[in-house]
């Protein structure tokens, strides 16, 4: 999971604004896109969004149930809002957790007035009407026609599909969202044009498996074709970034397309989950490691400057010390640019939860720390190799660095193509004297020469 928005204070007694709504988003960037869609749908019904839950007539928690800790957070957030709910307010639970645990929510949280499953947005209107919230449905849009709005910041997520056909043993996404469903390309092209018009500089393609796009429509190379269409439709976009790529479907055609199109970032997020064949088989993942190694070599041959991100699960049931050592050796050999690691967390309805030889928490933690310590060494070496090179950077903000109690200096903060929003490192830039932020319309694009590097971040100055 990528992000969590936490509600830190209970709802306070205040005047409720009629036909207003507040959405609390939990979980990953795909949920962020869903919350945007919910918001646009509600605005189409004549409602107004507020950032203050104490003023909202309608409170919505867009839940996450990917792992047990996410389920707990969703339930806790619902309880917190329910505890401070006023008589005029209505509380809805929406999103992923509903699709598999709606009865749990009703049993565990008193004060929830209704539930709406992920992507079942057509249920909003009748439910809200039954709750006494007057809606104007004359100008309402269907989910496929919802108008995207630019959020704060330089990047936007474009969800190209939902659901998943992979059937990994540790994952319950198919239970929550069903089989893979590609969104229509004309809808995606309209959305990306609107994002470009709104000033977005980077579009991040997300889905449970972005490389499966179009296969449910009998398009074998759907992701490559979509990248072509997106680049043509929105030439103003600086980077199109591909996340959640299933390794088996990173085809030669997709690699060639990424290398050929200049506005497709030389970056790919390809979660591998593990490296040892036996572990991967228990995970119900592709276990032919030679195939993965060939794919990585093909990516690096076509794009020598490509940044590859991956994620691994440590402490999966039955993982022996030998299997874990194999993973460490693989990590050191492959030298990935960005790595995320997760300690295995059982989910009650997943096949993996029933596997024997569950790993103790202290062993999971110890393996997690060993893996991340090794990756820090790899990342530091990779980042230091960039010193002296030049990169284009989207400058997203500014601030100060305190070198001492009496020495505070301005700094710009941004990202290069090598870093995805919120999960990878940053580029810190020493600005010209007296300039707090680049001139012109934000976000600014700057050409930077890298002068220093740490395990995760780069430092540079304007060229």
CSV table of C-alpha atoms in Angstrom, one decimal:
chain,number,residue,atom,x,y,z
A,1,UNK,CA,0.0,0.0,0.0
A,2,UNK,CA,1.1,3.4,-0.8
A,3,UNK,CA,-0.7,6.0,1.2
A,4,UNK,CA,-3.0,6.4,4.3
A,5,UNK,CA,-5.0,9.4,5.3
A,6,UNK,CA,-5.7,9.3,9.0
A,7,UNK,CA,-8.4,11.2,10.8
A,8,UNK,CA,-6.7,12.6,13.9
A,9,UNK,CA,-9.6,14.3,15.7
A,10,UNK,CA,-13.1,13.3,16.3
A,11,UNK,CA,-16.0,15.1,14.6
A,12,UNK,CA,-16.9,18.1,16.6
A,13,UNK,CA,-20.4,19.6,17.1
A,14,UNK,CA,-20.9,22.3,14.6
A,15,UNK,CA,-23.3,23.5,11.9
A,16,UNK,CA,-23.8,20.9,9.2
A,17,UNK,CA,-23.7,22.2,5.6
A,18,UNK,CA,-26.6,20.8,3.7
A,19,UNK,CA,-25.7,18.5,0.7
A,20,UNK,CA,-22.0,18.4,1.6
A,21,UNK,CA,-19.8,15.4,1.7
A,22,UNK,CA,-16.4,14.4,3.1
A,23,UNK,CA,-14.3,11.5,1.9
A,24,UNK,CA,-11.6,9.8,3.9
A,25,UNK,CA,-9.4,7.7,1.6
A,26,UNK,CA,-7.4,4.7,2.9
A,27,UNK,CA,-5.1,2.4,1.1
A,28,UNK,CA,-3.3,2.7,-2.3
A,29,UNK,CA,-3.3,5.1,-5.2
A,30,UNK,CA,-6.0,3.0,-6.9
A,31,UNK,CA,-8.3,4.0,-4.1
A,32,UNK,CA,-7.3,7.6,-4.5
A,33,UNK,CA,-8.6,7.4,-8.1
A,34,UNK,CA,-11.8,5.8,-6.9
A,35,UNK,CA,-12.3,8.6,-4.3
A,36,UNK,CA,-11.9,11.2,-7.1
A,37,UNK,CA,-14.6,9.3,-9.1
A,38,UNK,CA,-17.0,9.2,-6.1
A,39,UNK,CA,-16.4,12.9,-5.5
A,40,UNK,CA,-17.2,13.8,-9.1
A,41,UNK,CA,-20.3,11.6,-9.0
A,42,UNK,CA,-21.6,13.3,-5.9
A,43,UNK,CA,-20.9,16.7,-7.3
A,44,UNK,CA,-22.9,15.7,-10.3
A,45,UNK,CA,-25.8,15.1,-7.9
A,46,UNK,CA,-25.5,18.7,-6.7
A,47,UNK,CA,-23.5,18.0,-3.6
A,48,UNK,CA,-20.4,20.0,-2.4
A,49,UNK,CA,-17.1,18.6,-1.1
A,50,UNK,CA,-15.7,19.8,2.2
A,51,UNK,CA,-12.4,19.0,3.9
A,52,UNK,CA,-14.0,19.4,7.3
A,53,UNK,CA,-15.8,16.2,8.5
A,54,UNK,CA,-17.5,18.1,11.2
A,55,UNK,CA,-19.4,20.2,8.6
A,56,UNK,CA,-20.3,17.4,6.1
A,57,UNK,CA,-23.8,16.0,5.9
A,58,UNK,CA,-22.4,12.9,4.3
A,59,UNK,CA,-19.3,11.1,5.6
A,60,UNK,CA,-17.6,8.5,3.5
A,61,UNK,CA,-14.7,6.2,4.3
A,62,UNK,CA,-13.2,4.6,1.2
A,63,UNK,CA,-11.9,1.5,2.9
A,64,UNK,CA,-9.0,-0.8,2.2
A,65,UNK,CA,-8.9,-4.5,3.1
A,66,UNK,CA,-5.8,-5.7,1.4
A,67,UNK,CA,-4.2,-7.0,4.6
A,68,UNK,CA,-5.4,-7.4,8.1
A,69,UNK,CA,-3.8,-4.2,9.4
A,70,UNK,CA,-5.6,-2.3,6.6
A,71,UNK,CA,-8.9,-3.8,7.6
A,72,UNK,CA,-8.3,-2.8,11.2
A,73,UNK,CA,-7.5,0.8,10.1
A,74,UNK,CA,-10.7,0.9,8.1
A,75,UNK,CA,-12.8,-0.3,11.0
A,76,UNK,CA,-11.1,2.1,13.4
A,77,UNK,CA,-11.6,5.1,11.0
A,78,UNK,CA,-15.3,4.2,10.7
A,79,UNK,CA,-15.6,3.9,14.5
A,80,UNK,CA,-14.0,7.3,15.0
A,81,UNK,CA,-16.3,9.1,12.6
A,82,UNK,CA,-19.3,7.2,14.0
A,83,UNK,CA,-18.4,8.2,17.5
A,84,UNK,CA,-18.7,11.9,16.7
A,85,UNK,CA,-21.5,11.7,14.2
A,86,UNK,CA,-24.3,14.2,14.7
A,87,UNK,CA,-28.0,13.4,14.1
A,88,UNK,CA,-28.0,15.2,10.7
A,89,UNK,CA,-25.0,13.3,9.5
A,90,UNK,CA,-24.9,10.0,7.6
A,91,UNK,CA,-21.9,7.7,7.4
A,92,UNK,CA,-21.2,5.4,4.5
A,93,UNK,CA,-18.5,2.7,4.2
A,94,UNK,CA,-17.3,2.3,0.6
A,95,UNK,CA,-14.6,0.5,-1.3
A,96,UNK,CA,-12.6,-2.7,-1.3
A,97,UNK,CA,-13.4,-4.0,2.2
A,98,UNK,CA,-17.2,-3.9,1.5
A,99,UNK,CA,-16.9,-6.4,-1.3
A,100,UNK,CA,-15.7,-9.1,1.1
A,101,UNK,CA,-16.6,-8.0,4.6
A,102,UNK,CA,-19.8,-5.8,4.6
A,103,UNK,CA,-21.4,-7.9,7.3
A,104,UNK,CA,-18.2,-7.5,9.5
A,105,UNK,CA,-18.5,-3.7,9.2
A,106,UNK,CA,-22.2,-3.8,10.1
A,107,UNK,CA,-21.4,-6.0,13.1
A,108,UNK,CA,-18.3,-4.2,14.3
A,109,UNK,CA,-19.2,-0.5,13.7
A,110,UNK,CA,-22.4,1.0,15.2
A,111,UNK,CA,-23.5,4.0,13.3
A,112,UNK,CA,-22.8,3.1,9.7
A,113,UNK,CA,-25.8,4.0,7.7
A,114,UNK,CA,-24.9,2.2,4.5
A,115,UNK,CA,-22.3,0.4,2.5
A,116,UNK,CA,-21.3,0.7,-1.2
A,117,UNK,CA,-18.9,-1.8,-2.7
A,118,UNK,CA,-15.9,-0.9,-4.9
A,119,UNK,CA,-17.1,0.4,-8.4
A,120,UNK,CA,-20.7,0.0,-7.5
A,121,UNK,CA,-21.3,3.7,-7.8
A,122,UNK,CA,-24.8,3.3,-9.2
A,123,UNK,CA,-25.9,2.4,-5.7
A,124,UNK,CA,-25.2,5.9,-4.3
A,125,UNK,CA,-28.3,7.7,-5.6
A,126,UNK,CA,-31.0,5.3,-4.3
A,127,UNK,CA,-29.1,4.8,-1.0
A,128,UNK,CA,-28.7,8.5,-0.4
A,129,UNK,CA,-32.3,9.2,-1.3
A,130,UNK,CA,-33.4,6.6,1.2
A,131,UNK,CA,-31.2,8.3,3.8
A,132,UNK,CA,-33.1,11.6,3.2
A,133,UNK,CA,-30.4,13.4,1.3
A,134,UNK,CA,-32.0,15.2,-1.6
A,135,UNK,CA,-30.1,14.8,-4.9
A,136,UNK,CA,-30.4,16.3,-8.3
A,137,UNK,CA,-29.8,13.4,-10.7
A,138,UNK,CA,-30.7,15.3,-13.9
A,139,UNK,CA,-27.0,16.0,-14.7
A,140,UNK,CA,-25.4,13.0,-13.1
A,141,UNK,CA,-22.7,11.1,-15.1
A,142,UNK,CA,-22.1,7.4,-15.2
A,143,UNK,CA,-18.8,6.1,-13.9
A,144,UNK,CA,-17.4,5.8,-17.4
A,145,UNK,CA,-18.1,9.5,-18.1
A,146,UNK,CA,-17.0,11.0,-14.9
A,147,UNK,CA,-14.9,14.1,-15.4
A,148,UNK,CA,-11.4,14.0,-14.0
A,149,UNK,CA,-10.3,17.0,-12.0
A,150,UNK,CA,-6.7,17.9,-11.2
A,151,UNK,CA,-5.7,17.4,-7.6
A,152,UNK,CA,-3.1,19.4,-5.9
A,153,UNK,CA,0.4,18.6,-7.0
A,154,UNK,CA,2.1,17.8,-10.3
A,155,UNK,CA,1.1,14.2,-10.9
A,156,UNK,CA,-2.2,12.3,-11.4
A,157,UNK,CA,-3.0,8.6,-11.3
A,158,UNK,CA,-4.8,7.1,-14.3
A,159,UNK,CA,-6.5,3.8,-13.3
A,160,UNK,CA,-6.6,1.7,-16.5
A,161,UNK,CA,-8.2,-1.4,-15.1
A,162,UNK,CA,-9.7,-3.1,-12.1
A,163,UNK,CA,-9.8,-6.6,-10.7
A,164,UNK,CA,-7.2,-9.3,-11.3
A,165,UNK,CA,-7.0,-12.8,-12.9
A,166,UNK,CA,-3.6,-13.7,-11.3
A,167,UNK,CA,-4.8,-15.7,-8.3
A,168,UNK,CA,-1.7,-15.2,-6.1
A,169,UNK,CA,-2.1,-17.2,-2.9
A,170,UNK,CA,-1.4,-14.3,-0.6
A,171,UNK,CA,-3.8,-11.8,-2.3
A,172,UNK,CA,-7.6,-11.3,-2.0
A,173,UNK,CA,-7.9,-8.7,-4.7
A,174,UNK,CA,-9.9,-11.1,-6.9
A,175,UNK,CA,-12.3,-11.7,-4.0
A,176,UNK,CA,-12.7,-8.0,-3.5
A,177,UNK,CA,-12.8,-6.7,-7.0
A,178,UNK,CA,-13.4,-9.7,-9.2
A,179,UNK,CA,-11.7,-10.6,-12.5
A,180,UNK,CA,-9.6,-8.2,-14.5
A,181,UNK,CA,-11.7,-5.5,-16.3
A,182,UNK,CA,-10.0,-3.0,-18.7
A,183,UNK,CA,-11.4,0.5,-18.8
A,184,UNK,CA,-12.4,1.7,-22.3
A,185,UNK,CA,-9.6,3.4,-24.1
A,186,UNK,CA,-11.7,6.3,-25.3
A,187,UNK,CA,-12.5,7.1,-21.6
A,188,UNK,CA,-8.9,7.0,-20.7
A,189,UNK,CA,-7.9,9.2,-23.6
A,190,UNK,CA,-10.5,11.8,-22.6
A,191,UNK,CA,-9.3,11.7,-19.0
A,192,UNK,CA,-5.7,12.2,-19.9
A,193,UNK,CA,-6.5,15.1,-22.2
A,194,UNK,CA,-8.4,16.8,-19.3
A,195,UNK,CA,-5.4,16.2,-17.0
A,196,UNK,CA,-3.0,17.7,-19.5
A,197,UNK,CA,-5.3,20.8,-19.9
A,198,UNK,CA,-5.4,21.1,-16.1
A,199,UNK,CA,-1.5,21.4,-16.0
A,200,UNK,CA,-0.6,17.9,-14.9
A,201,UNK,CA,3.0,17.0,-15.9
A,202,UNK,CA,3.1,13.4,-15.0
A,203,UNK,CA,0.5,10.6,-15.4
A,204,UNK,CA,1.0,7.4,-13.4
A,205,UNK,CA,-0.7,4.4,-14.9
A,206,UNK,CA,-2.1,2.1,-12.2
A,207,UNK,CA,-4.2,-1.1,-12.0
A,208,UNK,CA,-4.0,-4.4,-10.2
A,209,UNK,CA,-2.0,-5.5,-13.3
A,210,UNK,CA,-1.3,-2.8,-15.9
A,211,UNK,CA,0.4,-5.2,-18.3
A,212,UNK,CA,-2.8,-7.3,-18.6
A,213,UNK,CA,-4.6,-4.3,-20.1
A,214,UNK,CA,-6.8,-5.3,-23.1
A,215,UNK,CA,-6.3,-9.0,-22.7
A,216,UNK,CA,-9.9,-9.3,-21.6
A,217,UNK,CA,-10.8,-7.6,-24.9
A,218,UNK,CA,-8.6,-10.0,-26.9
A,219,UNK,CA,-5.8,-7.4,-27.3
A,220,UNK,CA,-2.6,-9.2,-26.6
A,221,UNK,CA,-0.5,-6.0,-26.6
A,222,UNK,CA,-3.0,-3.7,-25.1
A,223,UNK,CA,-0.7,-1.9,-22.7
A,224,UNK,CA,1.8,-1.0,-25.5
A,225,UNK,CA,-1.1,0.2,-27.7
A,226,UNK,CA,-2.5,2.3,-24.9
A,227,UNK,CA,0.9,4.0,-24.3
A,228,UNK,CA,1.0,4.9,-28.0
A,229,UNK,CA,-2.5,6.4,-27.8
A,230,UNK,CA,-1.9,8.3,-24.6
A,231,UNK,CA,1.3,10.0,-25.9
A,232,UNK,CA,-0.5,11.0,-29.1
A,233,UNK,CA,-3.6,12.3,-27.2
A,234,UNK,CA,-1.7,14.4,-24.6
A,235,UNK,CA,1.6,15.7,-25.9
A,236,UNK,CA,1.8,18.2,-23.0
A,237,UNK,CA,2.4,15.4,-20.5
A,238,UNK,CA,6.1,15.1,-19.6
A,239,UNK,CA,6.1,11.5,-18.3
A,240,UNK,CA,3.8,8.5,-18.5
A,241,UNK,CA,4.9,6.1,-15.8
A,242,UNK,CA,4.0,2.4,-15.6
A,243,UNK,CA,3.3,0.9,-12.2
A,244,UNK,CA,2.2,-2.6,-11.1
A,245,UNK,CA,3.6,-4.5,-14.1
A,246,UNK,CA,3.2,-8.3,-13.8
A,247,UNK,CA,6.6,-9.7,-14.9
A,248,UNK,CA,5.3,-12.4,-17.2
A,249,UNK,CA,3.5,-9.8,-19.4
A,250,UNK,CA,6.4,-7.3,-19.8
A,251,UNK,CA,6.6,-8.4,-23.4
A,252,UNK,CA,9.3,-7.5,-26.0
A,253,UNK,CA,6.7,-5.3,-27.7
A,254,UNK,CA,6.0,-3.4,-24.5
A,255,UNK,CA,9.7,-2.9,-23.9
A,256,UNK,CA,10.2,-1.7,-27.5
A,257,UNK,CA,7.3,0.7,-27.1
A,258,UNK,CA,8.6,2.2,-23.8
A,259,UNK,CA,12.1,2.7,-25.4
A,260,UNK,CA,10.8,4.3,-28.5
A,261,UNK,CA,8.3,6.8,-27.0
A,262,UNK,CA,10.2,9.7,-25.5
A,263,UNK,CA,7.5,10.7,-23.1
A,264,UNK,CA,7.2,7.3,-21.5
A,265,UNK,CA,9.4,7.4,-18.5
A,266,UNK,CA,12.3,5.0,-18.5
A,267,UNK,CA,10.9,3.5,-15.3
A,268,UNK,CA,8.9,0.4,-14.5
A,269,UNK,CA,7.5,-0.9,-11.3
A,270,UNK,CA,7.5,-4.7,-11.5
A,271,UNK,CA,6.6,-6.5,-8.2
A,272,UNK,CA,8.4,-9.8,-8.1
A,273,UNK,CA,7.5,-10.8,-4.5
A,274,UNK,CA,10.3,-13.3,-4.2
A,275,UNK,CA,13.2,-15.0,-6.1
A,276,UNK,CA,13.3,-18.6,-4.9
A,277,UNK,CA,11.4,-21.1,-7.0
A,278,UNK,CA,9.9,-23.0,-4.1
A,279,UNK,CA,8.6,-19.8,-2.4
A,280,UNK,CA,7.2,-18.5,-5.6
A,281,UNK,CA,5.3,-21.8,-6.2
A,282,UNK,CA,3.8,-21.5,-2.8
A,283,UNK,CA,2.8,-17.9,-3.7
A,284,UNK,CA,1.3,-19.2,-7.0
A,285,UNK,CA,3.6,-16.8,-8.8
A,286,UNK,CA,5.6,-17.4,-12.0
A,287,UNK,CA,8.5,-19.5,-10.6
A,288,UNK,CA,10.8,-19.5,-13.7
A,289,UNK,CA,13.5,-17.1,-12.5
A,290,UNK,CA,15.4,-17.3,-15.8
A,291,UNK,CA,12.4,-15.7,-17.5
A,292,UNK,CA,12.4,-12.8,-15.1
A,293,UNK,CA,16.2,-12.3,-15.6
A,294,UNK,CA,15.7,-12.2,-19.3
A,295,UNK,CA,13.0,-9.6,-19.0
A,296,UNK,CA,15.2,-7.4,-16.8
A,297,UNK,CA,18.1,-7.8,-19.2
A,298,UNK,CA,15.8,-6.9,-22.1
A,299,UNK,CA,14.6,-3.7,-20.3
A,300,UNK,CA,18.2,-2.6,-19.6
A,301,UNK,CA,19.4,-3.3,-23.1
A,302,UNK,CA,16.6,-1.3,-24.6
A,303,UNK,CA,16.8,1.5,-22.0
A,304,UNK,CA,20.3,1.6,-20.4
A,305,UNK,CA,19.1,4.4,-18.1
A,306,UNK,CA,16.0,2.7,-16.9
A,307,UNK,CA,15.1,2.7,-13.2
A,308,UNK,CA,13.5,-0.6,-12.1
A,309,UNK,CA,11.4,-0.7,-8.9
A,310,UNK,CA,10.3,-4.0,-7.4
A,311,UNK,CA,8.8,-5.3,-4.1
A,312,UNK,CA,9.4,-8.4,-2.1
A,313,UNK,CA,7.5,-10.3,0.6
A,314,UNK,CA,9.6,-11.6,3.5
A,315,UNK,CA,8.5,-14.2,6.0
A,316,UNK,CA,6.0,-15.9,3.7
A,317,UNK,CA,4.8,-19.3,5.1
A,318,UNK,CA,7.4,-21.9,4.7
A,319,UNK,CA,10.2,-19.5,3.8
A,320,UNK,CA,13.4,-21.2,5.0
A,321,UNK,CA,16.7,-19.4,5.7
A,322,UNK,CA,18.1,-20.9,2.5
A,323,UNK,CA,15.2,-19.5,0.5
A,324,UNK,CA,15.7,-16.1,2.1
A,325,UNK,CA,19.4,-16.1,1.5
A,326,UNK,CA,18.7,-16.9,-2.2
A,327,UNK,CA,16.5,-13.8,-2.3
A,328,UNK,CA,19.3,-11.7,-0.8
A,329,UNK,CA,21.7,-13.0,-3.4
A,330,UNK,CA,19.3,-12.3,-6.2
A,331,UNK,CA,18.8,-8.7,-4.9
A,332,UNK,CA,22.5,-8.1,-4.8
A,333,UNK,CA,23.0,-9.5,-8.3
A,334,UNK,CA,20.1,-7.7,-10.0
A,335,UNK,CA,20.8,-4.3,-8.4
A,336,UNK,CA,17.4,-2.8,-8.6
A,337,UNK,CA,17.1,1.0,-8.3
A,338,UNK,CA,14.2,1.1,-5.9
A,339,UNK,CA,13.0,-1.8,-3.6
A,340,UNK,CA,10.0,-2.0,-1.3
A,341,UNK,CA,9.7,-4.9,1.2
A,342,UNK,CA,6.7,-6.1,3.2
A,343,UNK,CA,6.5,-8.6,6.1
A,344,UNK,CA,4.0,-11.2,5.2
A,345,UNK,CA,0.6,-10.5,6.7
A,346,UNK,CA,-2.0,-13.3,6.6
A,347,UNK,CA,-5.5,-12.6,5.3
A,348,UNK,CA,-8.1,-14.9,6.6
A,349,UNK,CA,-9.8,-15.7,3.3
A,350,UNK,CA,-6.5,-16.1,1.3
A,351,UNK,CA,-5.1,-19.6,0.5
A,352,UNK,CA,-1.8,-18.5,2.0
A,353,UNK,CA,-3.4,-18.1,5.4
A,354,UNK,CA,-4.0,-21.9,5.5
A,355,UNK,CA,-0.4,-22.9,4.7
A,356,UNK,CA,1.6,-24.7,7.3
A,357,UNK,CA,4.9,-23.3,8.7
A,358,UNK,CA,3.8,-19.7,9.4
A,359,UNK,CA,6.8,-17.6,10.2
A,360,UNK,CA,7.2,-15.9,13.6
A,361,UNK,CA,6.9,-12.1,13.7
A,362,UNK,CA,10.5,-11.7,15.1
A,363,UNK,CA,11.9,-13.7,12.2
A,364,UNK,CA,9.9,-11.6,9.7
A,365,UNK,CA,11.2,-8.4,11.2
A,366,UNK,CA,14.8,-9.7,11.2
A,367,UNK,CA,14.6,-10.7,7.6
A,368,UNK,CA,13.0,-7.4,6.6
A,369,UNK,CA,15.8,-5.5,8.2
A,370,UNK,CA,18.5,-7.6,6.5
A,371,UNK,CA,16.9,-7.2,3.1
A,372,UNK,CA,16.5,-3.4,3.5
A,373,UNK,CA,20.0,-3.0,4.8
A,374,UNK,CA,21.4,-4.7,1.8
A,375,UNK,CA,19.2,-2.7,-0.6
A,376,UNK,CA,20.4,0.6,1.0
A,377,UNK,CA,24.0,-0.4,0.0
A,378,UNK,CA,22.8,-1.1,-3.5
A,379,UNK,CA,20.8,2.1,-3.7
A,380,UNK,CA,23.7,4.2,-2.4
A,381,UNK,CA,26.0,2.8,-5.0
A,382,UNK,CA,23.5,3.3,-7.8
A,383,UNK,CA,22.8,6.9,-6.7
A,384,UNK,CA,26.4,7.8,-6.3
A,385,UNK,CA,27.0,6.6,-9.9
A,386,UNK,CA,24.7,9.5,-11.0
A,387,UNK,CA,26.9,12.2,-9.5
A,388,UNK,CA,28.0,14.5,-12.3
A,389,UNK,CA,25.1,13.6,-14.6
A,390,UNK,CA,22.2,15.8,-15.6
A,391,UNK,CA,18.5,15.1,-15.1
A,392,UNK,CA,15.2,16.9,-15.8
A,393,UNK,CA,13.3,17.4,-12.5
A,394,UNK,CA,9.8,18.4,-11.8
A,395,UNK,CA,10.1,20.9,-8.9
A,396,UNK,CA,7.2,20.2,-6.6
A,397,UNK,CA,7.9,22.5,-3.7
A,398,UNK,CA,10.3,24.5,-1.6
A,399,UNK,CA,11.4,24.7,2.0
A,400,UNK,CA,14.5,25.1,4.1
A,401,UNK,CA,17.3,22.9,5.4
A,402,UNK,CA,18.7,23.6,8.9
A,403,UNK,CA,22.4,23.0,8.8
A,404,UNK,CA,22.7,24.5,12.4
A,405,UNK,CA,20.5,26.5,14.8
A,406,UNK,CA,21.7,29.7,13.0
A,407,UNK,CA,22.1,28.4,9.5
A,408,UNK,CA,18.8,27.7,7.6
A,409,UNK,CA,19.0,27.7,3.8
A,410,UNK,CA,16.3,27.5,1.1
A,411,UNK,CA,15.9,24.3,-0.8
A,412,UNK,CA,13.7,23.1,-3.8
A,413,UNK,CA,12.3,19.6,-3.8
A,414,UNK,CA,11.4,17.6,-6.8
A,415,UNK,CA,11.6,14.2,-8.6
A,416,UNK,CA,13.3,12.9,-11.7
A,417,UNK,CA,11.9,10.2,-14.0
A,418,UNK,CA,13.7,7.7,-11.7
A,419,UNK,CA,11.3,8.2,-8.8
A,420,UNK,CA,7.5,7.6,-8.6
A,421,UNK,CA,5.4,9.8,-6.4
A,422,UNK,CA,5.4,9.0,-2.7
A,423,UNK,CA,7.2,5.7,-2.9
A,424,UNK,CA,10.7,6.6,-4.2
A,425,UNK,CA,13.3,9.2,-3.3
A,426,UNK,CA,13.5,12.9,-4.0
A,427,UNK,CA,15.9,15.4,-5.6
A,428,UNK,CA,16.9,18.3,-3.4
A,429,UNK,CA,18.1,21.4,-5.3
A,430,UNK,CA,20.1,24.3,-4.1
A,431,UNK,CA,18.3,27.4,-5.6
A,432,UNK,CA,20.0,30.5,-6.9
A,433,UNK,CA,20.5,33.1,-4.1
A,434,UNK,CA,17.3,35.0,-3.3
A,435,UNK,CA,14.9,32.7,-5.2
A,436,UNK,CA,12.5,30.9,-3.0
A,437,UNK,CA,10.8,29.0,-5.9
A,438,UNK,CA,11.4,28.8,-9.6
A,439,UNK,CA,9.8,31.6,-11.6
A,440,UNK,CA,6.7,30.9,-13.8
A,441,UNK,CA,3.8,28.6,-13.4
A,442,UNK,CA,4.1,25.8,-10.9
A,443,UNK,CA,5.2,23.1,-11.2
A,444,UNK,CA,8.5,24.2,-12.7
A,445,UNK,CA,10.8,22.0,-14.8
A,446,UNK,CA,14.4,22.3,-14.0
A,447,UNK,CA,17.6,20.8,-15.5
A,448,UNK,CA,19.8,19.6,-12.6
A,449,UNK,CA,23.4,18.4,-12.3
A,450,UNK,CA,23.7,15.8,-9.5
A,451,UNK,CA,26.3,16.8,-6.9
A,452,UNK,CA,25.7,14.3,-4.1
A,453,UNK,CA,23.7,11.2,-3.2
A,454,UNK,CA,22.3,9.3,-0.2
A,455,UNK,CA,20.7,5.9,-0.1
A,456,UNK,CA,17.4,7.2,-1.3
A,457,UNK,CA,17.8,10.8,-2.4
A,458,UNK,CA,19.8,12.9,-4.8
A,459,UNK,CA,21.2,16.4,-4.4
A,460,UNK,CA,21.9,18.9,-7.2
A,461,UNK,CA,22.1,22.3,-8.6
A,462,UNK,CA,20.7,24.1,-11.6
A,463,UNK,CA,22.6,23.7,-14.8
